[in-house]
Short mmCIF file of C-alpha atoms in Angstrom, two decimals:
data_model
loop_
_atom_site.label_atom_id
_atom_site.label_comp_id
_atom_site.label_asym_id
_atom_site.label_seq_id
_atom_site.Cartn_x
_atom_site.Cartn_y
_atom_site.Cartn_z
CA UNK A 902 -5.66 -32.69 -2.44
CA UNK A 903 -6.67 -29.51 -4.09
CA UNK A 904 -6.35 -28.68 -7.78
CA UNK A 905 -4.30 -25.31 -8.62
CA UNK A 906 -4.22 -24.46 -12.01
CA UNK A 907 -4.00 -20.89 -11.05
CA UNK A 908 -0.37 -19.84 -10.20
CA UNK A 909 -0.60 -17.95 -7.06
CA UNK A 910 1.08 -15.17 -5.31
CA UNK A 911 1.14 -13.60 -2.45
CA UNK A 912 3.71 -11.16 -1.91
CA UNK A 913 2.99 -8.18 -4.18
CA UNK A 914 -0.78 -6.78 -3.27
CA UNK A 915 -0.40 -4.50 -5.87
CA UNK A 916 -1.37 -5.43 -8.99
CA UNK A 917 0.22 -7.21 -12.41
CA UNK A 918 -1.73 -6.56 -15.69
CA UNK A 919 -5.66 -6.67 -14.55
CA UNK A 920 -6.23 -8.63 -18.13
CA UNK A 921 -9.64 -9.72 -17.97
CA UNK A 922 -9.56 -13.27 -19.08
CA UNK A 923 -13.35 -15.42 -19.23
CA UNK A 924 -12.61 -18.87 -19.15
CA UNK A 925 -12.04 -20.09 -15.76
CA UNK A 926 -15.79 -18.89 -15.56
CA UNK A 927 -16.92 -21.62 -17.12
CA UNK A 928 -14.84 -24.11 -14.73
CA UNK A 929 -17.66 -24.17 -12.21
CA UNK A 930 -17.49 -27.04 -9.78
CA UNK A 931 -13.62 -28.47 -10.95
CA UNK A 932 -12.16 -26.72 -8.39
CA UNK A 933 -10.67 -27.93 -4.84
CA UNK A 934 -12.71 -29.20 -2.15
CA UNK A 935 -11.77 -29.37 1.47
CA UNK A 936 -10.27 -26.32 3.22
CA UNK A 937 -11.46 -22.87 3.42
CA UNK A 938 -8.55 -21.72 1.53
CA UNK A 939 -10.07 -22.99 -1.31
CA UNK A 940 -12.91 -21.03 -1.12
CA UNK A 941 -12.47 -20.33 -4.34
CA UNK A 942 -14.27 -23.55 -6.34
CA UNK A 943 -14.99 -21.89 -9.63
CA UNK A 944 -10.95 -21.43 -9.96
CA UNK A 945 -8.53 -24.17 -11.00
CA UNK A 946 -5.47 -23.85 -9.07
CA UNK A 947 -1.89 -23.96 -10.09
CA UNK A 948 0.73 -25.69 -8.04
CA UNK A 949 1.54 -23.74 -5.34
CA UNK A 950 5.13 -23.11 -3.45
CA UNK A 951 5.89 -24.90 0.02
CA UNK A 952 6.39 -22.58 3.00
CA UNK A 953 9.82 -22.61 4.02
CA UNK A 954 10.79 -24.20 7.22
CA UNK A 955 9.83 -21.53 10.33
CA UNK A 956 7.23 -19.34 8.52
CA UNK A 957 3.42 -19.11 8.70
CA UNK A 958 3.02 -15.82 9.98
CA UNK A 959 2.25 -12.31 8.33
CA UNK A 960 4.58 -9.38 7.74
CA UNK A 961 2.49 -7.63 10.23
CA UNK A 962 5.31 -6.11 12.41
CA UNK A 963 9.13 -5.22 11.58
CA UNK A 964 11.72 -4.84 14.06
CA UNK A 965 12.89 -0.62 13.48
CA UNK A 966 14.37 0.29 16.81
CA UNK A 967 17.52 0.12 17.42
CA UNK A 968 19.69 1.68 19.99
CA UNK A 969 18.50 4.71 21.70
CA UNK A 970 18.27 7.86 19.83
CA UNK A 971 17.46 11.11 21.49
CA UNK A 972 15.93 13.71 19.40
CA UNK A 973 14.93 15.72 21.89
CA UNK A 974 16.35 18.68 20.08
CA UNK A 975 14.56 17.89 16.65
CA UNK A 976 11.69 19.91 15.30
CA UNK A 977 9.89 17.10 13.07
CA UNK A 978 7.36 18.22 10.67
CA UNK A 979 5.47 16.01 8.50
CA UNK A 980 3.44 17.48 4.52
CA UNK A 981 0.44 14.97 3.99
CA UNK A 982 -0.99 14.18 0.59
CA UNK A 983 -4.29 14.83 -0.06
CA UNK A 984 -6.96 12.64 2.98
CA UNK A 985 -4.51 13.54 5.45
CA UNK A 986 -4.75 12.22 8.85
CA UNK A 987 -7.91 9.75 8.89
CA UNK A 988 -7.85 8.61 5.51
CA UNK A 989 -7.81 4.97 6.81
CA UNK A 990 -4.93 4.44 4.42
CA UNK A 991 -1.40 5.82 3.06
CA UNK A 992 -2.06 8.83 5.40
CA UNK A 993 -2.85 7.55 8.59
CA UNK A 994 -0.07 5.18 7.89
CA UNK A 995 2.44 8.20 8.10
CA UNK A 996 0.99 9.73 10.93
CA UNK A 997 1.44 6.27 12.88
CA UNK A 998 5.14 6.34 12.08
CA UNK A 999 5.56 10.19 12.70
CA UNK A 1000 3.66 9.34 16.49
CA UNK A 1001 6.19 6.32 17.34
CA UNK A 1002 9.14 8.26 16.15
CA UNK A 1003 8.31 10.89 18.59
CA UNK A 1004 7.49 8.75 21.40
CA UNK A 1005 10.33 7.00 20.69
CA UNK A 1006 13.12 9.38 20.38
CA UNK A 1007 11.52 12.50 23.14
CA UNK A 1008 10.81 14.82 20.61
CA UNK A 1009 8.71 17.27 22.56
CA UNK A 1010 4.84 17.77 20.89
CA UNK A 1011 5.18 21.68 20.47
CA UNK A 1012 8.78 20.95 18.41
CA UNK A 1013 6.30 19.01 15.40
CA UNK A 1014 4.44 20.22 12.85
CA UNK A 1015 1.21 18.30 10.55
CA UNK A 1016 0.55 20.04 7.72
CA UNK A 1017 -2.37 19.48 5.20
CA UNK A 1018 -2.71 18.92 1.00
CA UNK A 1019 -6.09 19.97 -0.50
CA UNK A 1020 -7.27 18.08 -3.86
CA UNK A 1021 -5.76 19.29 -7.17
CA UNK A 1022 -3.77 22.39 -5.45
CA UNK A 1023 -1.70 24.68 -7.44
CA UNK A 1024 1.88 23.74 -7.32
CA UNK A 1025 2.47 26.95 -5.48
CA UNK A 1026 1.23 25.72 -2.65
CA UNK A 1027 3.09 23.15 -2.17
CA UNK A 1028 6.24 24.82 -2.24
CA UNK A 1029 4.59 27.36 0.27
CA UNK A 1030 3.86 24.69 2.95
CA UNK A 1031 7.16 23.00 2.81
CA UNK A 1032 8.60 26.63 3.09
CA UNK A 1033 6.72 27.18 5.69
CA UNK A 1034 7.99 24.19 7.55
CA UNK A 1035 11.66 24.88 6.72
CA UNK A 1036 11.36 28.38 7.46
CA UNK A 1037 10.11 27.91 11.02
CA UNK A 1038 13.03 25.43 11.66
CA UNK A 1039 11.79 22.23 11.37
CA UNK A 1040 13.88 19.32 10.18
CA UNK A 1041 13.71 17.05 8.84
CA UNK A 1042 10.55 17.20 7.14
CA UNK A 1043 8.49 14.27 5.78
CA UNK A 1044 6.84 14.94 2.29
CA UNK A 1045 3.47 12.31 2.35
CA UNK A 1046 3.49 11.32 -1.67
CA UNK A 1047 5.46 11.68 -4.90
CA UNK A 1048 3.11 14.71 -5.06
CA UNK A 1049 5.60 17.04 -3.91
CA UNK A 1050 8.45 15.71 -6.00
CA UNK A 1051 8.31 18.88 -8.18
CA UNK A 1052 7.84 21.29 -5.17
CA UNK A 1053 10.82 19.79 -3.52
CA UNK A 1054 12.94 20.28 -6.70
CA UNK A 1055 12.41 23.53 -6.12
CA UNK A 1056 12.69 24.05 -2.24
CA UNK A 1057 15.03 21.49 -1.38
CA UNK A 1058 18.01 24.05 -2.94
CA UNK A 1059 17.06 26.59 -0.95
CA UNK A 1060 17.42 24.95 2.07
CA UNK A 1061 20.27 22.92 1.95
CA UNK A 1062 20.75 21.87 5.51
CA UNK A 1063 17.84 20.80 6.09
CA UNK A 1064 16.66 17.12 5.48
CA UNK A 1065 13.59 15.70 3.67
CA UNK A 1066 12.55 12.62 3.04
CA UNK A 1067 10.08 12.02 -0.25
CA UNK A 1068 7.74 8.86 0.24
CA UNK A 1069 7.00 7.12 -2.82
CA UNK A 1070 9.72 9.39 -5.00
CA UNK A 1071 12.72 10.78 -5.51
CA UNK A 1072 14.42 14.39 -6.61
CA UNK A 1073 17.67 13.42 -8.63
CA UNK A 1074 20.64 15.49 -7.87
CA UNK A 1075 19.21 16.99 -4.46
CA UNK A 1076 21.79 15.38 -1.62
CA UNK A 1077 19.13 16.47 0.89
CA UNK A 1078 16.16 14.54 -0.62
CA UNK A 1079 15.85 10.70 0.55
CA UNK A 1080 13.66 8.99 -1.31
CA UNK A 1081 11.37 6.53 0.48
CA UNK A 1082 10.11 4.35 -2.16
CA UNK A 1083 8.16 0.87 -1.92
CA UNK A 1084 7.80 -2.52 -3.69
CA UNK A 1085 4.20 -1.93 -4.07
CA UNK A 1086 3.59 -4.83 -6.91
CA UNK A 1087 5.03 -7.03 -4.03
CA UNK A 1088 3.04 -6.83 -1.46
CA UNK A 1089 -0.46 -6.76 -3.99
CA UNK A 1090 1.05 -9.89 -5.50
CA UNK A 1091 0.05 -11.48 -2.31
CA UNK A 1092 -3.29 -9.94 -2.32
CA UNK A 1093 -4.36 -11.13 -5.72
CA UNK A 1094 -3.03 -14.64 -4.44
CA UNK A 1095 -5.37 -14.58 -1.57
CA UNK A 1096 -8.36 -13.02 -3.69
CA UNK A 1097 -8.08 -16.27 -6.11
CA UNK A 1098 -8.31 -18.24 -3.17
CA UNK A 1099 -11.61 -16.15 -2.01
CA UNK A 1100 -13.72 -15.75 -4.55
CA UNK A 1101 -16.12 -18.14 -5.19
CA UNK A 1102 -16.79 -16.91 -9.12
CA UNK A 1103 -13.13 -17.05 -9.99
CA UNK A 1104 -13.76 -13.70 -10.54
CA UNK A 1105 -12.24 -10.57 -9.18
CA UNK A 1106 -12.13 -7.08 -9.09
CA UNK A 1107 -9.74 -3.73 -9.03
CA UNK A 1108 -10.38 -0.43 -8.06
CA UNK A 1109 -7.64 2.60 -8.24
CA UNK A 1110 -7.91 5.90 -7.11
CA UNK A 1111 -6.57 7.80 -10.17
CA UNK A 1112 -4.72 6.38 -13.13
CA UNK A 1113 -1.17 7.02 -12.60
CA UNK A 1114 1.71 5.09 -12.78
CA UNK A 1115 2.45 4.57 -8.76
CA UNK A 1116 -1.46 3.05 -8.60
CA UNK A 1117 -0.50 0.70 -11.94
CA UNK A 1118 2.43 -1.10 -9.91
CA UNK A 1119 -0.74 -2.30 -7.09
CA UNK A 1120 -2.86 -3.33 -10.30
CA UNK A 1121 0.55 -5.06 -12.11
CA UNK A 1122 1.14 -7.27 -8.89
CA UNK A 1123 -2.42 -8.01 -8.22
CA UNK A 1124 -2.81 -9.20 -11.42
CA UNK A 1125 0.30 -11.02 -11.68
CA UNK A 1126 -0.92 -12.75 -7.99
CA UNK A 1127 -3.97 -13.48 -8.98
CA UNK A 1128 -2.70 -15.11 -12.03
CA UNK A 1129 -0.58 -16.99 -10.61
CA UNK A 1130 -2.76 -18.71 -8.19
CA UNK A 1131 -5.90 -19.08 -10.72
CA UNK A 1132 -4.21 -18.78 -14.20
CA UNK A 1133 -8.24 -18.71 -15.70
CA UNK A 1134 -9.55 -16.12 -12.97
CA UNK A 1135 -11.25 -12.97 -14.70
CA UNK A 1136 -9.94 -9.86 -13.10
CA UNK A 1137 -12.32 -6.76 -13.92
CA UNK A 1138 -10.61 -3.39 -13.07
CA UNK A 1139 -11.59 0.43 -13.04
CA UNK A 1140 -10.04 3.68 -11.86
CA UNK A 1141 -11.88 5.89 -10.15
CA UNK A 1142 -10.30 9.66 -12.06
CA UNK A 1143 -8.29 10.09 -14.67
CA UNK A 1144 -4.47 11.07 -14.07
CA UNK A 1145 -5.57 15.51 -14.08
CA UNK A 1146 -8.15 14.56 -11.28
CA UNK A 1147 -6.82 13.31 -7.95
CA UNK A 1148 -9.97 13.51 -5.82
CA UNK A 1149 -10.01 9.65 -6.77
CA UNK A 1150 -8.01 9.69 -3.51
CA UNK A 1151 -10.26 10.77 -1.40
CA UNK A 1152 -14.01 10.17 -2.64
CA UNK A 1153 -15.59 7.94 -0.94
CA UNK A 1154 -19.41 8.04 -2.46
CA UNK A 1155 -17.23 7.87 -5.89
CA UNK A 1156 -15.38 4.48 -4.58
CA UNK A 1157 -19.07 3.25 -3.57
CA UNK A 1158 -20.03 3.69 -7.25
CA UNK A 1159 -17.03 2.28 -8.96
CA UNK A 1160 -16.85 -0.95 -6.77
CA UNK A 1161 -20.83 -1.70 -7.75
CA UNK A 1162 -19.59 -1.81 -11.18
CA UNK A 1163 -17.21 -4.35 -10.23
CA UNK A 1164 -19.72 -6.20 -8.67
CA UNK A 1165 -22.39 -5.83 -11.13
CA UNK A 1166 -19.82 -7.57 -13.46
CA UNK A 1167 -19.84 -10.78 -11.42
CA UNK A 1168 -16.53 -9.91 -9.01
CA UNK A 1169 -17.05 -11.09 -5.94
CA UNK A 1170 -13.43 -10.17 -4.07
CA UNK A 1171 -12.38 -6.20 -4.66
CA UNK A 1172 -8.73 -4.92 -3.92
CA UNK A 1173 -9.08 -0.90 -3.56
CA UNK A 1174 -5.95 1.17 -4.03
CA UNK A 1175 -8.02 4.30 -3.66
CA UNK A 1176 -6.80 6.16 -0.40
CA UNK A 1177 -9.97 7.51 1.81
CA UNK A 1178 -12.30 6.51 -1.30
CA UNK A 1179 -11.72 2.85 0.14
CA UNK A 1180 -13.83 3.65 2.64
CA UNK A 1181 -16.88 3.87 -0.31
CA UNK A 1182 -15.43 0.81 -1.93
CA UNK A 1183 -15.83 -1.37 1.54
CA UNK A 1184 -19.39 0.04 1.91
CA UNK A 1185 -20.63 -1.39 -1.85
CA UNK A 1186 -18.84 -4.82 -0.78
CA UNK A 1187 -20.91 -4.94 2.72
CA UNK A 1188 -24.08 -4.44 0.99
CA UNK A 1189 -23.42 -6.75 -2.04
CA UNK A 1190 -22.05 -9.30 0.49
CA UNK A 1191 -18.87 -10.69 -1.13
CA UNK A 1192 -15.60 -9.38 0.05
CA UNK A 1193 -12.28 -7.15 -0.18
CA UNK A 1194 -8.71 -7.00 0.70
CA UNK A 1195 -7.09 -3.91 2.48
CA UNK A 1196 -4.39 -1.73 0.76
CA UNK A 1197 -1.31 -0.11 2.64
CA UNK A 1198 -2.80 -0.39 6.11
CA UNK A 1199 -3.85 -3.42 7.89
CA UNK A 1200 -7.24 -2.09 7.40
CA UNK A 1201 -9.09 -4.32 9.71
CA UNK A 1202 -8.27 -2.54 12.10
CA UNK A 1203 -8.44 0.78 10.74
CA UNK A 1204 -11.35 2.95 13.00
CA UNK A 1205 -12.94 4.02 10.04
CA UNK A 1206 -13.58 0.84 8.73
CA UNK A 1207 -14.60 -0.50 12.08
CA UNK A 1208 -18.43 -0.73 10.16
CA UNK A 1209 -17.10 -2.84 7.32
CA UNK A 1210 -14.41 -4.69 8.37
CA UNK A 1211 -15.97 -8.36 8.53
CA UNK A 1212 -15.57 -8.34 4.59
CA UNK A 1213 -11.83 -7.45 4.83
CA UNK A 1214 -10.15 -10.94 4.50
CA UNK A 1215 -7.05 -9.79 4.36
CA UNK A 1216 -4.52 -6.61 3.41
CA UNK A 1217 -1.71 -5.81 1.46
CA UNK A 1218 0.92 -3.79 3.60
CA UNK A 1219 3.27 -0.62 2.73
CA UNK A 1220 4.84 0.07 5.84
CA UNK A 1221 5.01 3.84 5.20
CA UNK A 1222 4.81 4.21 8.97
CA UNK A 1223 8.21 2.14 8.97
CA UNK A 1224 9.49 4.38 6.24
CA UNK A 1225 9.07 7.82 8.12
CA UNK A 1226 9.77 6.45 11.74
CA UNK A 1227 13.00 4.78 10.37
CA UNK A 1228 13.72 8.41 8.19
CA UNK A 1229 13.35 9.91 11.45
CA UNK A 1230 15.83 8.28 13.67
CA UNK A 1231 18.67 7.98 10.84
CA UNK A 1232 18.21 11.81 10.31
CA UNK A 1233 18.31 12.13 13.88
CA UNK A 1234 21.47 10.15 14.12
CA UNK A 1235 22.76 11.45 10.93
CA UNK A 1236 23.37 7.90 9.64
CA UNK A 1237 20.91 8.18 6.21
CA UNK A 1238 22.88 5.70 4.15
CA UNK A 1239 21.93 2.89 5.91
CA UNK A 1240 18.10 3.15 4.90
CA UNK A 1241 17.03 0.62 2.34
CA UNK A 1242 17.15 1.56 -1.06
CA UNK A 1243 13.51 0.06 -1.99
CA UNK A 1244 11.34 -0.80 1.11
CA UNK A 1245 10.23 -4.41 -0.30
CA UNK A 1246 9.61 -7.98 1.07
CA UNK A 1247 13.28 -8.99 1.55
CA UNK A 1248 12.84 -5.41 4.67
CA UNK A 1249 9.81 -6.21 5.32
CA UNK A 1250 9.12 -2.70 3.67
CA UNK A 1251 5.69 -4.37 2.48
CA UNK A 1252 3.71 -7.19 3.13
CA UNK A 1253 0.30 -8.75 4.14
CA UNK A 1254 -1.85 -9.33 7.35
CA UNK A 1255 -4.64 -11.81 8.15
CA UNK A 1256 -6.47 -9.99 10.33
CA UNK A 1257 -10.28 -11.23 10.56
CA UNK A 1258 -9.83 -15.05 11.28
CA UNK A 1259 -10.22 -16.10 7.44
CA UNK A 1260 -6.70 -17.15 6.26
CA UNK A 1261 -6.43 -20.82 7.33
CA UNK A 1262 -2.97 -22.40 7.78
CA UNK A 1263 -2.62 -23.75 4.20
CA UNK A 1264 -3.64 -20.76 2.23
CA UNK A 1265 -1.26 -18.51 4.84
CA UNK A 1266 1.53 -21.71 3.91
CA UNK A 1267 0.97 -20.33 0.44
CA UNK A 1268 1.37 -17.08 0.50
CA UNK A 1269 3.99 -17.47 2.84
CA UNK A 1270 5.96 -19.64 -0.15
CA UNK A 1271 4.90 -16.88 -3.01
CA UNK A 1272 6.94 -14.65 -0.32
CA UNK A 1273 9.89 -16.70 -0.28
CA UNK A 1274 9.84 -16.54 -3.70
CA UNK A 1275 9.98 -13.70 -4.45
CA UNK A 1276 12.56 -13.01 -1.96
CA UNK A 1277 14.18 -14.98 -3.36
CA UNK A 1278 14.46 -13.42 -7.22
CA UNK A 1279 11.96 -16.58 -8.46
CA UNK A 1280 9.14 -14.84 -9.23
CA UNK A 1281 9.90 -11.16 -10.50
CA UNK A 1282 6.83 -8.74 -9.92
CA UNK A 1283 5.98 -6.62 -12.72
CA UNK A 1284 5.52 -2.66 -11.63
CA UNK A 1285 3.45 -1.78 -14.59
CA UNK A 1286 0.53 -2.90 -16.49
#
């Protein structure tokens, strides 16, 4: 029977209070023995939840369609945040949503619009490309990030019949503003469970894109996960750019460079929340040969990553595709109020997958419990550092 003195938790991939804490280090060889969940043996495990009766499987899919909608008539047009389209992440999440949403409903190609963000742009410009969109009748319109909050403060009053919806933020006091926001700590909770379970150091690591609050919740939950599963485990962490710099998002050679640090350090299982810089942060893991967890996407199966993906053990999930699909079909249907407030476990808003073969049944029976958990109101996940 394994040992856990290491409370774990599995529903919040995002990230708790990366403390780094040294002595579970020295618990070399007390660990569990047995299973391939704990792969971990450096770690000391904490007593785990039970599954609940009928689970075992990841939050891979959530059921968004309901009856027929025909948009036929919409123009849809969609703002990305910086990476755009094949970022491997947060972006290519949207534009999976804003593809479904158009198969789904008939909107017709020519009636949608994908505009692009470029690294520390001028506010201006912003403004200027959701303009643009609204100008040339499209709506509703998508904004990809809580980048555009301020722009949308601005344009959002001079367009007043036309819808947006904000991922990851909100405008107060503009009716035609939904926000689309996440339970990001959540769903990196889980992740820092499974990255006690994986590392064989009791040691892990964190890397975020820039230093602002949204990237702290991922590092608050993974934290708080890891924690809880390994209360001993050392978690190193390190942003990529400071808050003024947000090419942290999509910098790949920069995530490289960042996650060798981590591993130079001794961590041996990295959780990126770094966008298209990911992509650098898989790379350093392949050729140091320990491992990583995905972030938003499942991103073992992300094209990109097709190269690195045998380290990926498992990802953390922010269904932003199910976010701007579902934003999509209640515009269309003009039925906005019954959106979730907060996309989070309880809607399946976030989550985690297994892709890769590595999860066995017990450590997927203890995430799986973590969940339920904190479904449940058990285990509150911090959202900041």
């Amino acid at each position: 029977m394994r040992r856990r003195t290491c409370r774990t938790a599995v529903a919040a991939i995002a990230l708790t209070s990366l403390m780094v804490v040294s002595a579970c280090a020295k618990d070399s060889g007390a660990g569990t023995t047995g299973s391939s969940a704990s792969a971990g043996a450096a770690c000391e495990f904490a007593p785990a939840p039970s599954a609940p009766a009928g689970s075992g499987s990841s939050a891979t899919d959530r059921p968004v369609d309901g009856e027929e909608i025909d948009a036929s008539g919409l123009k849809i047009g969609l703002a990305y945040d910086i990476g755009g389209r094949g970022d491997a992440s947060f972006n290519d999440l949207a534009a999976a949503g804003f593809d479904r949403v158009i198969k789904d409903t008939g909107v017709a190609k020519e009636n949608t619009r994908e505009l692009s963000a470029a690294p520390n742009e001028d506010e201006s410009v912003k403004q200027s490309r959701l303009r643009q969109l609204a100008r040339e009748g499209f709506d509703p319109i998508v904004a990809v990030g809580f980048a555009y909050t301020e722009s949308l403060r601005v344009v959002a009053p001079e367009f007043p019949d036309v819808q947006f919806g904000l991922v990851d933020s909100a405008v107060e006091g503009a009716a035609n503003v939904t926000p689309l926001v996440f339970a990001e700590q959540e769903g990196a909770f889980l992740a820092g469970v499974v990255a006690a379970y994986q590392s064989k150091k009791c040691h892990v690591g964190f890397v975020g894109g820039v230093d602002i609050p949204l990237i702290h919740k991922f590092e608050a939950g993974y934290v708080q996960g890891a924690k809880a599963a390994a209360p001993n485990i050392v978690v190193e962490k390190k942003y990529i750019t400071p808050a003024t710099d947000f090419t942290g998002f999509q910098d790949p050679a920069k995530g490289l460079e960042t996650a060798k640090g981590l591993i130079e350090k001794g961590a041996d299982v990295l959780y990126p929340a770094a966008g298209a810089s990911g992509i650098g942060v898989f790379s350093a893991v392949k050729q140091a040969g320990v491992l990583a967890i995905g972030c938003d996407a499942d991103q073992y199966h992300q094209p990109a990553l097709a190269d690195t993906k045998d380290v990926i053990v498992a990802s953390s999930l922010k269904r932003v595709d199910v976010a701007v699909h579902d934003f999509v079909r209640a515009a269309a249907s003009d039925d906005l109020a019954s959106l979730p407030k907060v996309f989070d476990l309880k809607v399946n808003g976030v989550g985690y997958a297994t892709s890769g073969g590595r999860i066995d049944a017990e450590l997927q029976g203890i995430l799986e419990g973590f969940k339920a958990q904190i479904i449940e109101g058990k285990i509150k996940v911090a959202d900041k550092r």
